[in-house]
Every structure is written in C-alpha cells, then in structure tokens.
Amino acid sequence: MIISVPKEIKNNENRVALTPAGVKELVKRGHEVHVQQTAGEGSGFSDDLYVQAGAIMEPTIEAAYAAGEMIMKVKEPIEPEYGLIKEDQLVFTYFHFASSEPLTNAMIKSKSICLAYETVEKADRSLPLLIPMSEVAGRMSIQEGAKYLEKPLKGRGILLGGVPGVRPAKVLILGGGIVGTNAAKMAAGLGADVTIMDVNLGRLRYLDDIMAANVNTMMSNEYNIREMIKTHDLIVGAVLIPGAKAPKLVTRDMLKDMREGTVLVDVAVDQGGCIETCEPTTHENPTFIIDDVVHYCVANMPGAVPYTSTLALTNATLPYAIELANKGWEIACRDNKELELGLNIIKGEVVYKSVADAFDLPYTNVDKFLN
Ligand SMILES: NC(=O)c1ccc[n+]([C@@H]2O[C@H](COP(=O)([O-])OP(=O)(O)OC[C@H]3O[C@@H](n4cnc5c(N)ncnc54)[C@H](O)[C@@H]3O)[C@@H](O)[C@H]2O)c1
C-alpha cells in the first residue's frame, strides 16, 4: 500500500503521525511511504532520518495528500485540507466528529474512508489510541502544577516534595482513571502527600493496592471534596464520564474556601471540565486567576511535549497501521473488531451511531461495507 504522512497544519501542532522507526517497519513489509518535507521537524525528526528509513519526501501538502492510498495524520483535517482528501482514500487520524459539523459534512462529501483513532476500542471497552495522550497529560499535570505553585507564578510558594523538616505539598486528584493514576505516580514520586478520589470503589481498591505509601484514596462526593479543598495546594481534575460532559465537582463558591495561591489543573477541560471556573486556555497563555486561585486549563496538554507525545502515540497506532496496510481496510476491519469500531464514515455514509445522532444524519450499519 502507499501510505502518506502530511505535515500537521493546525495551530501549534508539532506531532507527526509516523516516526522514522515506523516508516522503516512499513517499508520492510513492502509498503511505500511518502512523508511531507519537515513533517517531523516539530517532534525532533529531520527529513534525513525519514529518507534513511526509506521514505519518499514530498515537497508540498498537496503532493503528500495526492500520493497516498492511506493518509496518516494526528489531528482532524482542517478546512484547507478538506479538498485534498479524495474518494476511496483511507484517512487514519483523530477526528472527534461529534464536535464539528463542518468536518463531518466535508468528510461525507469527500467519499473517503474515515477511521478515527478515538473510537478504536478493545473488548474491555478501553480506547487504546486515547490512552497514550491521557498518560502524557496526567504526568504533565503535576509538572505544570508544581511550576505554578511557585510564588513568581502566583502560586502558594510551596515545594511539592518539601525538604527534611518541612512537610510536602498536598495534592488532590479528582478521578482515578488513566490521567489520575499517572498524575498520582508523578506526585508521589516527588514526595507529595497525595489523595485520589473516585466514585468507583473497585478502582479505589486497586489504586490502594498498587500505589506508594504517600498516596491515599477517598470516595468522591461533595462533602469530601468540600473538606479536602480547604487544605490542598494542587488540585487536578481528571474525571471522565464516557459520552457525557464532565460533572462540575469543584464549584465557583468553593474557591473562597481555598487558600491563596492554590493551583487547579483541570485536565478534563477538553470534555467541558470538572472545575466550574475553568475555561479552555492555550500553551501561550495557560493560566488565569480567579479569587487568588491559579487555574491551568490547557485543552491540548500533550502538544507541549511533541517528542514524547509523538512516540507515545505512534507506539500505539503503528500496529494498526501495519494491519491496515497489509490487508487493506476492508479485510483488516473485518478481521479485527477493534479497528472496525474505528470506522466513522465510509464513502459518504456515516457508520458510527453517535456521529449520525449528533447531527441528525442517516446512519448506515457498517456491515454493509464489510460483508
Ligand atoms: N487536557 C488534555 O490535554 C487532555 C489530554 C488527555 C485526556 N484528557 C481528558 O482527561 C479526562 C480523563 O481522562 P482519562 O483517560 O483519565 O479517563 P478515564 O476514563 O480513564 O478515567 C476517568 C475516571 O473518572 C472517574 N469518575 C467519574 N465520575 C467521577 C466523580 N464524580 N468523581 C471522581 N471520579 C469520577 C471514573 O470512575 C474514572 O476512574 C478526560 O476528560 C480526557 O478527555 C485531557
């Protein structure tokens, strides 16, 4: 198969869909890989590394899109890319269709095959192509939180791990899923006094078993949250209810009970946020202050560490890309239910129910294309 990797053009997106190592794996299996010049630059991969791995470099985004039977990307296509996607071309990337009607309509019009990273799903209902970004964001939440606790950045001026003779900072993590667990590991490693809250008692039991001694678990409810926010220095929002907006666990009126310089990092901001006063921010201007409480609410946290994020993402996407390239999308999706669930739009027809429902579009059962 001919695979093509255009350079991402969305504002501040430095990730790339294939690393030189990924190119080599595909070329080794007899596939042809085209990469747009400088596509890997933002993640630290030069054109030379791609050429050495066997890639054919394309000078423009138009040439990159025109070359491939399968387009591999990171972010959803944006308007200037809509017209570059061709009939019957397979596009493997994050789409998040339900949040964009223009994108959904453009991909229907293109008659391409849209296989979305975010809906590839394992039998245990986990989302293997979302997990790596949650791992990155969870770990980063503590790095950023620790930074904004510094006095010059308007924080409480407390060191996360303390020092001998001085107590460490207190970190409260709302939600003990992938983000919350990774945040807890980082905070615990730095020596902070950590509490994870979740509504799933089974999850709390598991975390209690595996976490370090400086991590405690607590049932998440309004009473407990109101008590805990009074004494905690860094509060991380990491709640997810699949398919729904995050519940507002920290409300506006609670800010007055927090100490001056408390830092809130709402990682769940991309799903509406679980802290009422959080509004999405960017890496250029990541924080704002309300009632002397620092709010960090960057919606695409992994974007700040493209080297790590690219490697983490491509570790997860490459096995699926190889399967798609080896078999073609129809046989690969028939053989592998995880990939089949990634199919959102095929040749102008919406085959993912919640995308059809989001915009009142006709829904076609995917079996029509796979049998
Ligand atoms: N900002 C970013 O850059 C970024 C990056 C990656 C992920 N995220 C977001 O982070 C959020 C968490 O993702 P995840 O992968 O950890 O999800 P996850 O499903 O692994 O974990 C969510 C956890 O929240 C818990 N939960 C549900 N209701 C709760 C409540 N009322 N109180 C406490 N816990 C509750 C669940 O039981 C679950 O354990 C999502 O909204 C995700 O989109 C943001």
Short mmCIF file of C-alpha atoms and ligand atoms in Angstrom, two decimals:
data_model
loop_
_atom_site.label_atom_id
_atom_site.label_comp_id
_atom_site.label_asym_id
_atom_site.label_seq_id
_atom_site.Cartn_x
_atom_site.Cartn_y
_atom_site.Cartn_z
CA MET A 1 0.00 0.00 0.00
CA ILE A 2 1.07 3.61 -0.47
CA ILE A 3 0.98 5.48 2.84
CA SER A 4 1.35 9.23 3.07
CA VAL A 5 2.07 11.47 6.04
CA PRO A 6 1.29 15.18 5.58
CA LYS A 7 2.69 17.83 7.91
CA GLU A 8 0.16 18.92 10.54
CA ILE A 9 -1.05 22.45 9.89
CA LYS A 10 -3.34 23.03 12.87
CA ASN A 11 -2.10 25.90 15.04
CA ASN A 12 0.74 24.80 17.35
CA GLU A 13 0.51 21.12 16.41
CA ASN A 14 4.03 19.69 16.37
CA ARG A 15 3.27 15.99 16.43
CA VAL A 16 3.66 13.74 13.37
CA ALA A 17 1.77 10.54 12.56
CA LEU A 18 4.80 8.30 11.80
CA THR A 19 8.34 8.34 13.19
CA PRO A 20 11.32 7.20 11.07
CA ALA A 21 11.12 3.89 13.00
CA GLY A 22 7.50 3.50 11.88
CA VAL A 23 8.44 4.25 8.27
CA LYS A 24 11.10 1.54 8.42
CA GLU A 25 8.62 -1.06 9.74
CA LEU A 26 6.18 -0.31 6.90
CA VAL A 27 8.86 -0.21 4.18
CA LYS A 28 10.24 -3.54 5.47
CA ARG A 29 6.83 -5.07 4.83
CA GLY A 30 6.85 -3.92 1.19
CA HIS A 31 4.83 -0.70 1.54
CA GLU A 32 5.72 2.69 0.06
CA VAL A 33 5.78 5.61 2.50
CA HIS A 34 5.64 9.27 1.47
CA VAL A 35 6.33 11.99 4.05
CA GLN A 36 5.89 15.73 3.54
CA GLN A 37 9.13 17.68 3.98
CA THR A 38 9.64 18.98 7.57
CA ALA A 39 6.61 16.98 8.82
CA GLY A 40 8.70 15.53 11.67
CA GLU A 41 10.67 18.68 12.50
CA GLY A 42 8.47 19.77 15.41
CA SER A 43 8.93 16.38 17.07
CA GLY A 44 12.70 16.32 16.51
CA PHE A 45 12.82 14.06 13.40
CA SER A 46 14.70 15.54 10.43
CA ASP A 47 13.92 14.80 6.77
CA ASP A 48 17.27 12.96 6.57
CA LEU A 49 16.13 10.45 9.21
CA TYR A 50 12.98 9.73 7.18
CA VAL A 51 14.97 9.30 3.98
CA GLN A 52 17.37 6.91 5.73
CA ALA A 53 14.36 4.91 6.92
CA GLY A 54 13.17 4.56 3.31
CA ALA A 55 10.61 7.36 2.95
CA ILE A 56 9.98 9.34 -0.23
CA MET A 57 9.82 13.05 0.66
CA GLU A 58 7.07 15.23 -0.80
CA PRO A 59 7.62 18.99 -1.19
CA THR A 60 4.06 20.20 -0.52
CA ILE A 61 0.94 19.25 1.40
CA GLU A 62 -0.89 18.85 -1.94
CA ALA A 63 1.70 16.34 -3.15
CA ALA A 64 1.59 14.48 0.17
CA TYR A 65 -2.21 14.09 0.07
CA ALA A 66 -2.18 13.17 -3.61
CA ALA A 67 0.39 10.38 -3.14
CA GLY A 68 -1.30 8.14 -0.57
CA GLU A 69 -3.89 5.40 -0.57
CA MET A 70 -3.81 5.74 3.22
CA ILE A 71 -3.28 9.16 4.83
CA MET A 72 -1.90 9.02 8.37
CA LYS A 73 -2.33 12.14 10.48
CA VAL A 74 -2.57 13.24 14.10
CA LYS A 75 -5.22 15.98 14.23
CA GLU A 76 -8.52 16.13 12.39
CA PRO A 77 -8.27 17.69 8.91
CA ILE A 78 -8.95 21.42 8.96
CA GLU A 79 -10.64 23.47 6.25
CA PRO A 80 -7.68 23.93 3.86
CA GLU A 81 -7.25 20.12 3.89
CA TYR A 82 -10.87 19.19 3.15
CA GLY A 83 -10.45 19.50 -0.62
CA LEU A 84 -7.21 17.47 -0.63
CA ILE A 85 -8.90 14.26 0.55
CA LYS A 86 -10.01 12.03 -2.31
CA GLU A 87 -12.72 9.47 -2.94
CA ASP A 88 -11.78 5.99 -1.61
CA GLN A 89 -8.75 7.32 0.27
CA LEU A 90 -8.37 5.87 3.78
CA VAL A 91 -7.76 8.58 6.41
CA PHE A 92 -6.46 7.30 9.77
CA THR A 93 -6.30 10.08 12.40
CA TYR A 94 -8.11 11.69 15.35
CA PHE A 95 -11.39 13.12 14.02
CA HIS A 96 -13.68 13.86 17.03
CA PHE A 97 -16.54 14.21 14.51
CA ALA A 98 -19.27 14.84 17.10
CA SER A 99 -17.66 18.17 17.96
CA SER A 100 -17.58 19.51 14.36
CA GLU A 101 -20.45 19.51 11.90
CA PRO A 102 -18.42 21.21 9.09
CA LEU A 103 -15.74 18.48 9.35
CA THR A 104 -18.38 15.73 9.32
CA ASN A 105 -20.07 17.20 6.24
CA ALA A 106 -16.75 17.71 4.46
CA MET A 107 -15.69 14.10 5.03
CA ILE A 108 -19.09 12.81 3.87
CA LYS A 109 -18.66 14.89 0.71
CA SER A 110 -15.12 13.59 0.13
CA LYS A 111 -16.36 9.95 -0.10
CA SER A 112 -13.21 8.88 1.73
CA ILE A 113 -12.98 6.20 4.44
CA CYS A 114 -12.53 7.83 7.85
CA LEU A 115 -11.07 5.62 10.57
CA ALA A 116 -10.93 7.59 13.82
CA TYR A 117 -8.21 6.95 16.42
CA GLU A 118 -10.56 7.93 19.24
CA THR A 119 -13.17 5.24 18.58
CA VAL A 120 -10.81 2.28 18.06
CA GLU A 121 -11.90 0.17 21.04
CA LYS A 122 -10.73 -3.02 22.73
CA ALA A 123 -13.05 -5.77 24.02
CA ASP A 124 -12.64 -4.45 27.60
CA ARG A 125 -14.00 -1.10 26.29
CA SER A 126 -10.65 0.68 26.71
CA LEU A 127 -9.59 3.14 23.99
CA PRO A 128 -6.01 2.20 23.06
CA LEU A 129 -5.35 5.28 20.91
CA LEU A 130 -6.57 7.74 23.57
CA ILE A 131 -4.68 6.17 26.49
CA PRO A 132 -1.20 7.42 25.45
CA MET A 133 -2.36 11.06 25.44
CA SER A 134 -4.02 10.63 28.84
CA GLU A 135 -0.76 9.21 30.17
CA VAL A 136 1.11 12.25 28.88
CA ALA A 137 -1.46 14.75 30.21
CA GLY A 138 -1.65 13.04 33.60
CA ARG A 139 2.11 13.12 34.09
CA MET A 140 2.30 16.69 32.81
CA SER A 141 -0.42 17.91 35.18
CA ILE A 142 1.95 17.52 38.13
CA GLN A 143 4.93 19.08 36.31
CA GLU A 144 2.77 22.11 35.43
CA GLY A 145 1.08 22.20 38.83
CA ALA A 146 4.44 22.17 40.61
CA LYS A 147 5.63 25.05 38.41
CA TYR A 148 2.56 27.22 39.03
CA LEU A 149 2.80 26.64 42.79
CA GLU A 150 5.95 28.81 42.65
CA LYS A 151 5.47 32.30 44.06
CA PRO A 152 6.59 34.28 40.95
CA LEU A 153 3.87 32.42 39.01
CA LYS A 154 1.29 33.42 41.67
CA GLY A 155 1.23 30.06 43.46
CA ARG A 156 1.45 29.37 47.21
CA GLY A 157 5.22 29.18 47.06
CA ILE A 158 5.35 25.59 48.25
CA LEU A 159 7.73 22.89 47.01
CA LEU A 160 5.84 19.72 46.10
CA GLY A 161 8.17 17.34 47.93
CA GLY A 162 9.02 19.61 50.89
CA VAL A 163 12.52 19.16 52.40
CA PRO A 164 13.74 17.42 55.57
CA GLY A 165 11.96 19.14 58.45
CA VAL A 166 9.27 20.74 56.21
CA ARG A 167 6.07 18.96 55.22
CA PRO A 168 5.44 18.33 51.49
CA ALA A 169 2.60 19.88 49.50
CA LYS A 170 -0.83 18.23 49.41
CA VAL A 171 -2.14 17.09 46.03
CA LEU A 172 -5.80 16.17 45.45
CA ILE A 173 -6.63 14.22 42.28
CA LEU A 174 -10.29 14.01 41.21
CA GLY A 175 -10.73 10.84 39.12
CA GLY A 176 -8.52 7.75 39.36
CA GLY A 177 -8.52 6.69 35.69
CA ILE A 178 -5.57 6.91 33.29
CA VAL A 179 -4.92 10.64 33.82
CA GLY A 180 -5.43 10.44 37.59
CA THR A 181 -3.21 7.38 38.06
CA ASN A 182 -0.38 8.91 36.05
CA ALA A 183 -0.70 12.18 37.96
CA ALA A 184 -0.62 10.30 41.27
CA LYS A 185 2.53 8.39 40.29
CA MET A 186 4.37 11.61 39.43
CA ALA A 187 3.21 13.49 42.53
CA ALA A 188 4.05 10.53 44.77
CA GLY A 189 7.48 10.19 43.17
CA LEU A 190 8.22 13.83 44.00
CA GLY A 191 7.29 13.15 47.62
CA ALA A 192 3.95 14.99 47.81
CA ASP A 193 1.12 13.95 50.09
CA VAL A 194 -1.41 12.62 47.54
CA THR A 195 -5.12 11.78 47.70
CA ILE A 196 -7.04 10.25 44.77
CA MET A 197 -10.84 10.49 44.72
CA ASP A 198 -13.11 8.37 42.54
CA VAL A 199 -16.70 7.13 42.60
CA ASN A 200 -15.67 3.61 41.58
CA LEU A 201 -14.86 1.69 44.78
CA GLY A 202 -13.27 -1.17 42.83
CA ARG A 203 -10.90 1.30 41.22
CA LEU A 204 -10.03 2.83 44.61
CA ARG A 205 -9.27 -0.66 45.98
CA TYR A 206 -6.95 -1.34 43.04
CA LEU A 207 -5.18 2.01 43.43
CA ASP A 208 -4.82 1.45 47.16
CA ASP A 209 -3.06 -1.85 46.39
CA ILE A 210 -0.60 -0.59 43.79
CA MET A 211 0.21 2.98 44.83
CA ALA A 212 3.08 4.16 47.02
CA ALA A 213 2.51 4.75 50.75
CA ASN A 214 2.16 8.51 50.26
CA VAL A 215 -0.98 8.03 48.12
CA ASN A 216 -4.35 7.71 49.88
CA THR A 217 -7.73 7.02 48.30
CA MET A 218 -11.08 8.58 49.19
CA MET A 219 -14.65 8.26 47.90
CA SER A 220 -15.59 11.19 45.67
CA ASN A 221 -18.64 13.09 46.89
CA GLU A 222 -19.47 16.74 47.50
CA TYR A 223 -18.97 16.54 51.26
CA ASN A 224 -15.47 15.07 50.98
CA ILE A 225 -14.43 17.44 48.17
CA ARG A 226 -15.55 20.50 50.20
CA GLU A 227 -13.43 19.35 53.14
CA MET A 228 -10.33 18.45 51.11
CA ILE A 229 -10.05 21.62 49.01
CA LYS A 230 -9.52 23.71 52.16
CA THR A 231 -6.15 22.11 52.83
CA HIS A 232 -4.81 21.02 49.43
CA ASP A 233 -2.25 23.00 47.44
CA LEU A 234 -2.67 21.42 43.99
CA ILE A 235 -5.99 20.04 42.72
CA VAL A 236 -6.06 18.03 39.48
CA GLY A 237 -9.35 17.45 37.61
CA ALA A 238 -9.20 14.06 35.83
CA VAL A 239 -12.81 12.91 35.68
CA LEU A 240 -14.48 11.32 32.68
CA ILE A 241 -17.99 10.01 32.17
CA PRO A 242 -17.87 8.42 28.69
CA GLY A 243 -20.12 10.15 26.18
CA ALA A 244 -21.15 12.91 28.62
CA LYS A 245 -19.89 16.28 29.81
CA ALA A 246 -17.74 16.07 32.94
CA PRO A 247 -19.66 16.79 36.19
CA LYS A 248 -18.71 20.08 37.95
CA LEU A 249 -17.13 18.73 41.12
CA VAL A 250 -15.45 21.98 42.18
CA THR A 251 -17.97 24.81 42.03
CA ARG A 252 -17.48 28.59 41.95
CA ASP A 253 -18.44 29.04 45.61
CA MET A 254 -15.74 26.57 46.73
CA LEU A 255 -12.93 28.91 45.61
CA LYS A 256 -13.41 31.10 48.69
CA ASP A 257 -12.59 28.08 50.90
CA MET A 258 -9.22 27.54 49.16
CA ARG A 259 -6.01 29.18 50.29
CA GLU A 260 -4.43 31.99 48.28
CA GLY A 261 -2.16 30.51 45.60
CA THR A 262 -3.87 27.13 45.38
CA VAL A 263 -3.36 25.72 41.86
CA LEU A 264 -6.15 24.00 39.89
CA VAL A 265 -5.18 21.93 36.83
CA ASP A 266 -8.34 20.82 35.01
CA VAL A 267 -7.17 18.14 32.58
CA ALA A 268 -10.81 17.26 31.83
CA VAL A 269 -11.29 20.71 30.27
CA ASP A 270 -11.48 19.10 26.81
CA GLN A 271 -14.76 17.48 27.91
CA GLY A 272 -16.12 20.67 29.47
CA GLY A 273 -14.04 20.48 32.66
CA CYS A 274 -14.87 19.27 36.20
CA ILE A 275 -13.98 22.61 37.82
CA GLU A 276 -16.76 25.14 37.23
CA THR A 277 -14.48 28.18 36.81
CA CYS A 278 -12.20 26.53 34.23
CA GLU A 279 -12.28 27.76 30.63
CA PRO A 280 -10.02 26.29 27.93
CA THR A 281 -6.60 28.02 27.68
CA THR A 282 -3.61 27.61 25.36
CA HIS A 283 0.11 26.92 25.84
CA GLU A 284 0.82 30.59 25.02
CA ASN A 285 -1.38 31.74 27.88
CA PRO A 286 -2.04 28.69 30.05
CA THR A 287 -3.35 30.18 33.29
CA PHE A 288 -5.72 32.76 34.73
CA ILE A 289 -6.57 33.71 38.30
CA ILE A 290 -9.97 33.89 40.00
CA ASP A 291 -10.24 34.67 43.73
CA ASP A 292 -6.44 34.27 44.12
CA VAL A 293 -6.66 30.69 42.84
CA VAL A 294 -4.48 29.82 39.81
CA HIS A 295 -6.38 27.96 37.02
CA TYR A 296 -4.42 25.93 34.42
CA CYS A 297 -6.81 24.61 31.76
CA VAL A 298 -4.88 23.82 28.56
CA ALA A 299 -7.07 21.68 26.33
CA ASN A 300 -4.20 20.00 24.42
CA MET A 301 -1.57 19.46 27.09
CA PRO A 302 0.39 16.79 25.10
CA GLY A 303 1.06 19.44 22.42
CA ALA A 304 3.74 20.98 24.64
CA VAL A 305 5.85 17.80 24.63
CA PRO A 306 5.65 16.69 20.98
CA TYR A 307 8.70 14.41 21.15
CA THR A 308 7.21 12.26 23.92
CA SER A 309 3.66 12.56 22.58
CA THR A 310 4.62 11.53 19.04
CA LEU A 311 6.49 8.46 20.27
CA ALA A 312 3.69 7.53 22.71
CA LEU A 313 1.01 7.92 20.03
CA THR A 314 2.88 6.13 17.25
CA ASN A 315 3.76 3.21 19.56
CA ALA A 316 0.01 2.68 19.81
CA THR A 317 -1.06 3.47 16.21
CA LEU A 318 1.69 1.63 14.30
CA PRO A 319 0.44 -1.97 14.82
CA TYR A 320 -2.98 -0.91 13.49
CA ALA A 321 -1.41 0.97 10.57
CA ILE A 322 0.60 -2.13 9.63
CA GLU A 323 -2.56 -4.26 9.73
CA LEU A 324 -4.42 -1.76 7.53
CA ALA A 325 -1.53 -1.56 5.07
CA ASN A 326 -1.03 -5.34 4.88
CA LYS A 327 -4.67 -6.29 4.40
CA GLY A 328 -6.45 -3.17 3.12
CA TRP A 329 -9.10 -1.54 5.31
CA GLU A 330 -11.97 -3.89 4.44
CA ILE A 331 -10.24 -7.15 5.40
CA ALA A 332 -8.37 -5.55 8.33
CA CYS A 333 -11.63 -4.22 9.81
CA ARG A 334 -13.45 -7.49 9.18
CA ASP A 335 -10.68 -9.42 10.95
CA ASN A 336 -10.19 -7.01 13.83
CA LYS A 337 -13.21 -5.70 15.76
CA GLU A 338 -11.02 -3.02 17.41
CA LEU A 339 -10.34 -1.44 14.02
CA GLU A 340 -13.91 -1.94 12.82
CA LEU A 341 -15.10 0.26 15.70
CA GLY A 342 -12.81 2.99 14.42
CA LEU A 343 -14.80 3.33 11.18
CA ASN A 344 -16.87 6.52 11.34
CA ILE A 345 -17.64 7.50 7.73
CA ILE A 346 -17.35 5.30 4.62
CA LYS A 347 -17.78 6.63 1.11
CA GLY A 348 -20.26 9.33 2.13
CA GLU A 349 -22.21 7.26 4.68
CA VAL A 350 -21.99 7.69 8.46
CA VAL A 351 -21.39 4.28 10.07
CA TYR A 352 -20.84 5.42 13.68
CA LYS A 353 -24.15 5.84 15.51
CA SER A 354 -23.26 8.70 17.87
CA VAL A 355 -21.84 10.79 14.99
CA ALA A 356 -25.05 10.28 12.98
CA ASP A 357 -27.14 11.15 16.08
CA ALA A 358 -25.08 14.27 16.83
CA PHE A 359 -26.13 15.92 13.55
CA ASP A 360 -29.37 14.09 12.72
CA LEU A 361 -27.75 12.33 9.77
CA PRO A 362 -28.80 8.96 8.33
CA TYR A 363 -26.92 6.04 9.93
CA THR A 364 -25.69 3.06 7.89
CA ASN A 365 -24.68 -0.21 9.56
CA VAL A 366 -21.00 -0.83 8.89
CA ASP A 367 -21.81 -4.44 7.86
CA LYS A 368 -22.96 -3.04 4.51
CA PHE A 369 -19.29 -2.41 3.66
CA LEU A 370 -17.65 -5.36 5.40
CA ASN A 371 -19.76 -8.34 4.30
N1 LIG B 1 -6.33 18.43 28.52
C1 LIG B 1 -5.71 17.48 27.83
O1 LIG B 1 -4.75 17.75 27.11
C2 LIG B 1 -6.16 16.05 27.95
C3 LIG B 1 -5.37 15.01 27.45
C4 LIG B 1 -5.80 13.69 27.64
C5 LIG B 1 -7.02 13.44 28.29
N2 LIG B 1 -7.78 14.50 28.74
C6 LIG B 1 -9.05 14.31 29.45
O2 LIG B 1 -8.83 13.88 30.79
C7 LIG B 1 -10.03 13.30 31.27
C8 LIG B 1 -9.73 12.00 31.99
O3 LIG B 1 -9.30 11.02 31.04
P1 LIG B 1 -8.91 9.52 31.47
O4 LIG B 1 -8.27 8.92 30.27
O5 LIG B 1 -8.19 9.51 32.76
O6 LIG B 1 -10.36 8.87 31.68
P2 LIG B 1 -10.67 7.51 32.47
O7 LIG B 1 -11.98 7.04 31.96
O8 LIG B 1 -9.50 6.60 32.44
O9 LIG B 1 -10.86 7.98 34.00
C9 LIG B 1 -11.90 8.78 34.45
C10 LIG B 1 -12.17 8.45 35.90
O10 LIG B 1 -13.12 9.41 36.43
C11 LIG B 1 -13.87 8.71 37.38
N3 LIG B 1 -15.06 9.47 37.76
C12 LIG B 1 -16.27 9.56 37.15
N4 LIG B 1 -17.09 10.36 37.86
C13 LIG B 1 -16.39 10.79 38.93
C14 LIG B 1 -16.68 11.64 40.04
N5 LIG B 1 -17.89 12.21 40.19
N6 LIG B 1 -15.70 11.85 40.97
C15 LIG B 1 -14.48 11.30 40.84
N7 LIG B 1 -14.16 10.47 39.82
C16 LIG B 1 -15.10 10.23 38.88
C17 LIG B 1 -14.15 7.36 36.72
O11 LIG B 1 -14.61 6.40 37.66
C18 LIG B 1 -12.79 7.04 36.12
O12 LIG B 1 -11.99 6.28 37.01
C19 LIG B 1 -10.93 13.15 30.04
O13 LIG B 1 -11.86 14.20 30.02
C20 LIG B 1 -9.98 13.27 28.90
O14 LIG B 1 -10.62 13.72 27.71
C21 LIG B 1 -7.37 15.78 28.55
#
